CSV table of C-alpha atoms in Angstrom, one decimal:
chain,number,residue,atom,x,y,z
A,1,UNK,CA,0.0,0.0,0.0
A,2,UNK,CA,2.9,2.3,0.8
A,3,UNK,CA,4.4,1.7,-2.6
A,4,UNK,CA,1.1,2.4,-4.4
A,5,UNK,CA,0.6,5.5,-2.3
A,6,UNK,CA,4.1,6.7,-2.9
A,7,UNK,CA,3.8,6.1,-6.7
A,8,UNK,CA,0.5,8.0,-6.8
A,9,UNK,CA,2.0,10.9,-5.0
A,10,UNK,CA,5.0,10.9,-7.3
A,11,UNK,CA,2.7,10.9,-10.4
A,12,UNK,CA,0.6,13.7,-8.9
A,13,UNK,CA,3.8,15.6,-8.3
A,14,UNK,CA,4.9,15.1,-11.9
A,15,UNK,CA,1.5,16.2,-13.3
A,16,UNK,CA,1.6,19.4,-11.2
A,17,UNK,CA,5.1,20.1,-12.2
A,18,UNK,CA,4.2,19.6,-15.9
A,19,UNK,CA,1.2,21.9,-15.6
A,20,UNK,CA,3.3,24.5,-13.9
A,21,UNK,CA,5.9,24.4,-16.7
A,22,UNK,CA,3.2,24.8,-19.4
A,23,UNK,CA,1.8,27.9,-17.7
A,24,UNK,CA,5.2,29.4,-17.0
A,25,UNK,CA,6.5,28.9,-20.5
A,26,UNK,CA,6.1,31.8,-22.9
A,27,UNK,CA,3.1,31.5,-25.0
A,28,UNK,CA,3.1,33.1,-28.5
A,29,UNK,CA,1.8,36.6,-28.2
A,30,UNK,CA,-1.3,37.6,-30.1
A,31,UNK,CA,-0.3,39.3,-33.4
A,32,UNK,CA,-2.5,42.1,-34.6
A,33,UNK,CA,-4.0,41.5,-38.1
A,34,UNK,CA,-2.8,45.1,-38.9
A,35,UNK,CA,0.9,43.9,-38.7
A,36,UNK,CA,0.6,42.3,-42.2
A,37,UNK,CA,-1.0,45.5,-43.5
A,38,UNK,CA,1.8,47.7,-42.1
A,39,UNK,CA,4.3,45.3,-43.7
A,40,UNK,CA,2.6,45.9,-47.1
A,41,UNK,CA,2.3,49.7,-46.6
A,42,UNK,CA,6.0,50.4,-46.0
A,43,UNK,CA,7.3,49.0,-49.3
A,44,UNK,CA,4.5,50.9,-51.0
A,45,UNK,CA,5.8,54.1,-49.4
A,46,UNK,CA,9.3,53.3,-50.5
A,47,UNK,CA,8.1,52.9,-54.1
A,48,UNK,CA,6.2,56.2,-53.8
A,49,UNK,CA,9.4,57.9,-52.5
A,50,UNK,CA,11.3,56.7,-55.6
A,51,UNK,CA,8.8,58.0,-58.1
A,52,UNK,CA,8.2,61.3,-56.2
A,53,UNK,CA,11.9,62.2,-56.4
A,54,UNK,CA,11.6,62.0,-60.2
A,55,UNK,CA,8.4,64.1,-60.7
A,56,UNK,CA,10.4,67.0,-62.1
A,57,UNK,CA,13.2,65.2,-64.0
A,58,UNK,CA,15.8,67.7,-62.9
A,59,UNK,CA,19.4,67.2,-61.8
A,60,UNK,CA,20.6,68.4,-58.4
A,61,UNK,CA,22.4,71.2,-60.0
A,62,UNK,CA,19.2,72.3,-61.9
A,63,UNK,CA,17.1,72.1,-58.7
A,64,UNK,CA,19.3,74.8,-57.1
A,65,UNK,CA,17.6,77.3,-59.4
A,66,UNK,CA,14.2,76.5,-57.8
A,67,UNK,CA,15.4,76.8,-54.2
A,68,UNK,CA,13.8,80.3,-53.8
A,69,UNK,CA,10.6,79.6,-55.7
A,70,UNK,CA,7.5,80.5,-53.7
A,71,UNK,CA,5.3,77.5,-52.7
A,72,UNK,CA,1.8,77.9,-54.1
A,73,UNK,CA,0.2,74.6,-53.3
A,74,UNK,CA,-1.4,75.7,-50.0
A,75,UNK,CA,-4.0,72.9,-50.1
A,76,UNK,CA,-1.4,70.2,-49.4
A,77,UNK,CA,-1.5,68.7,-45.9
A,78,UNK,CA,0.6,70.3,-43.2
A,79,UNK,CA,2.5,67.4,-41.7
A,80,UNK,CA,3.8,67.4,-38.2
A,81,UNK,CA,7.2,66.0,-37.4
A,82,UNK,CA,7.6,67.0,-33.7
A,83,UNK,CA,8.6,64.4,-31.1
A,84,UNK,CA,5.5,65.3,-29.1
A,85,UNK,CA,3.3,64.4,-32.0
A,86,UNK,CA,4.9,61.0,-32.6
A,87,UNK,CA,4.9,60.2,-28.9
A,88,UNK,CA,1.1,60.6,-28.8
A,89,UNK,CA,0.2,58.5,-31.8
A,90,UNK,CA,-2.9,56.2,-31.7
A,91,UNK,CA,-3.5,53.5,-34.3
A,92,UNK,CA,-7.0,54.5,-35.4
A,93,UNK,CA,-6.3,58.3,-35.5
A,94,UNK,CA,-2.9,57.8,-37.3
A,95,UNK,CA,-4.5,55.5,-40.0
A,96,UNK,CA,-7.3,58.0,-40.6
A,97,UNK,CA,-4.7,60.8,-41.0
A,98,UNK,CA,-2.6,58.6,-43.3
A,99,UNK,CA,-5.6,57.9,-45.4
A,100,UNK,CA,-6.6,61.6,-45.7
A,101,UNK,CA,-3.0,62.6,-46.6
A,102,UNK,CA,-2.7,59.9,-49.2
A,103,UNK,CA,-6.0,60.9,-50.8
A,104,UNK,CA,-5.0,64.6,-50.8
A,105,UNK,CA,-1.6,64.0,-52.4
A,106,UNK,CA,-3.3,61.7,-55.0
A,107,UNK,CA,-5.7,64.5,-56.0
A,108,UNK,CA,-2.7,66.9,-56.4
A,109,UNK,CA,-0.6,64.4,-58.3
A,110,UNK,CA,-3.5,63.7,-60.7
A,111,UNK,CA,-4.0,67.4,-61.2
A,112,UNK,CA,-0.3,67.8,-62.0
A,113,UNK,CA,-0.5,64.8,-64.4
A,114,UNK,CA,-3.4,66.5,-66.3
A,115,UNK,CA,-1.5,69.8,-66.4
A,116,UNK,CA,1.6,68.1,-67.8
A,117,UNK,CA,-0.5,66.3,-70.4
A,118,UNK,CA,-1.9,69.6,-71.5
A,119,UNK,CA,1.6,71.0,-71.9
A,120,UNK,CA,2.8,67.8,-73.8
A,121,UNK,CA,5.2,67.0,-70.9
A,122,UNK,CA,6.2,63.6,-69.7
A,123,UNK,CA,3.7,62.2,-67.2
A,124,UNK,CA,5.5,58.9,-66.4
A,125,UNK,CA,6.4,59.7,-62.8
A,126,UNK,CA,3.2,61.5,-62.0
A,127,UNK,CA,1.3,58.5,-63.2
A,128,UNK,CA,3.6,56.2,-61.1
A,129,UNK,CA,3.2,58.3,-58.0
A,130,UNK,CA,-0.6,58.3,-58.5
A,131,UNK,CA,-0.7,54.5,-58.7
A,132,UNK,CA,1.4,54.1,-55.5
A,133,UNK,CA,-0.7,56.6,-53.6
A,134,UNK,CA,-3.9,54.8,-54.6
A,135,UNK,CA,-2.4,51.4,-53.6
A,136,UNK,CA,-1.4,52.9,-50.2
A,137,UNK,CA,-4.9,54.4,-49.8
A,138,UNK,CA,-6.4,51.0,-50.5
A,139,UNK,CA,-4.2,49.3,-47.8
A,140,UNK,CA,-5.1,52.0,-45.2
A,141,UNK,CA,-8.8,51.8,-46.2
A,142,UNK,CA,-8.7,48.0,-45.5
A,143,UNK,CA,-6.9,48.5,-42.2
A,144,UNK,CA,-9.5,51.1,-41.1
A,145,UNK,CA,-12.3,48.6,-41.9
A,146,UNK,CA,-10.5,45.9,-39.9
A,147,UNK,CA,-10.5,47.9,-36.7
A,148,UNK,CA,-14.0,49.3,-37.3
A,149,UNK,CA,-13.0,52.9,-37.8
A,150,UNK,CA,-14.6,55.4,-40.1
A,151,UNK,CA,-12.9,56.1,-43.4
A,152,UNK,CA,-12.5,59.9,-43.8
A,153,UNK,CA,-14.2,61.6,-46.8
A,154,UNK,CA,-12.0,63.4,-49.3
A,155,UNK,CA,-12.7,67.0,-50.3
A,156,UNK,CA,-11.5,68.2,-53.7
A,157,UNK,CA,-8.8,70.9,-53.1
A,158,UNK,CA,-8.8,74.3,-54.8
A,159,UNK,CA,-5.9,74.2,-57.2
A,160,UNK,CA,-4.2,77.0,-59.2
A,161,UNK,CA,-4.3,77.2,-63.0
A,162,UNK,CA,-1.2,76.0,-64.9
A,163,UNK,CA,-0.7,78.2,-68.0
A,164,UNK,CA,2.9,77.5,-69.0
A,165,UNK,CA,5.3,74.5,-69.1
A,166,UNK,CA,7.5,76.4,-66.6
A,167,UNK,CA,4.5,76.7,-64.2
A,168,UNK,CA,4.1,72.9,-64.5
A,169,UNK,CA,7.8,72.4,-63.7
A,170,UNK,CA,7.6,74.6,-60.6
A,171,UNK,CA,4.6,72.8,-59.3
A,172,UNK,CA,6.4,69.5,-60.0
A,173,UNK,CA,9.4,70.6,-57.9
A,174,UNK,CA,7.1,71.7,-55.1
A,175,UNK,CA,5.0,68.6,-55.1
A,176,UNK,CA,8.1,66.4,-55.3
A,177,UNK,CA,9.5,68.0,-52.1
A,178,UNK,CA,6.2,67.7,-50.2
A,179,UNK,CA,5.7,64.1,-51.3
A,180,UNK,CA,9.2,63.2,-50.1
A,181,UNK,CA,8.3,64.8,-46.7
A,182,UNK,CA,5.1,62.8,-46.7
A,183,UNK,CA,6.9,59.5,-47.4
A,184,UNK,CA,9.4,60.2,-44.5
A,185,UNK,CA,6.5,61.0,-42.2
A,186,UNK,CA,4.5,57.9,-43.3
A,187,UNK,CA,7.4,55.5,-42.7
A,188,UNK,CA,8.0,56.9,-39.3
A,189,UNK,CA,4.3,56.7,-38.4
A,190,UNK,CA,4.1,53.1,-39.7
A,191,UNK,CA,7.2,52.0,-37.7
A,192,UNK,CA,5.7,53.5,-34.6
A,193,UNK,CA,2.3,51.8,-35.2
A,194,UNK,CA,4.2,48.5,-35.6
A,195,UNK,CA,5.7,49.0,-32.2
A,196,UNK,CA,2.3,49.9,-30.7
A,197,UNK,CA,0.7,46.8,-32.2
A,198,UNK,CA,3.7,44.7,-31.0
A,199,UNK,CA,4.3,43.4,-34.5
A,200,UNK,CA,7.2,40.9,-34.8
A,201,UNK,CA,10.4,42.4,-36.2
A,202,UNK,CA,11.9,41.0,-39.4
C-alpha cells in the first residue's frame, strides 16, 4: 500500500510540475492583423518615394535654381514632425490621417498629371506616383475597416491654373518635395504603429 501511495503521490507531483511548466512557458503573443497591412504599406511608401523624387526630372544642379521659388500649393497637408506628435500617436487616428493625406496627395498628383499632359510634358512619374498613392490608400482603407474605424471623406482641393510649361515644372518641384516629406512621415508613423501593435520584427 505504501508503494502504491508513494507512486500515486509521485505521479501527482509530476503532473503538477508539468502543468506549472506549461503555464510558465512563454506562449506566443497575439499578433495584430494590422501587422501584415503595415508590412505591405512600408514597401509601397518606398516605391512612392522613388517615383516622387523624379516628378520634375531635374538634376541636383538644376534644382538649385528653384530653391527660392514660392510655394503655391497651399491645399497640401501640413505634416507634423515633432517628437510630441509622434509620442502621442494612436492607431485609429494615425491611420485616418494617413488615409486623408494619401488621398489629398493623389488629388494633387492627378491634377499635375493633367497639367503636364496639356503641356505635352512627360507624365510617367506623376502616373507612377498616383498609382502608389492609390495602392497605399487602399491598404489603409482596408486597415480602417479591420479595426471598425470610419474612413475619412476626401474634399477636392482648390488648385491653381497651370498656364505654362514652366509653371508645371515649378509645381512638379514643389509637389516632389512635399511628397518626399510625406513619405518620410509615413514610414516613421508606420514604424511607430508597428511597435504599438507589437508586430514581430523582421
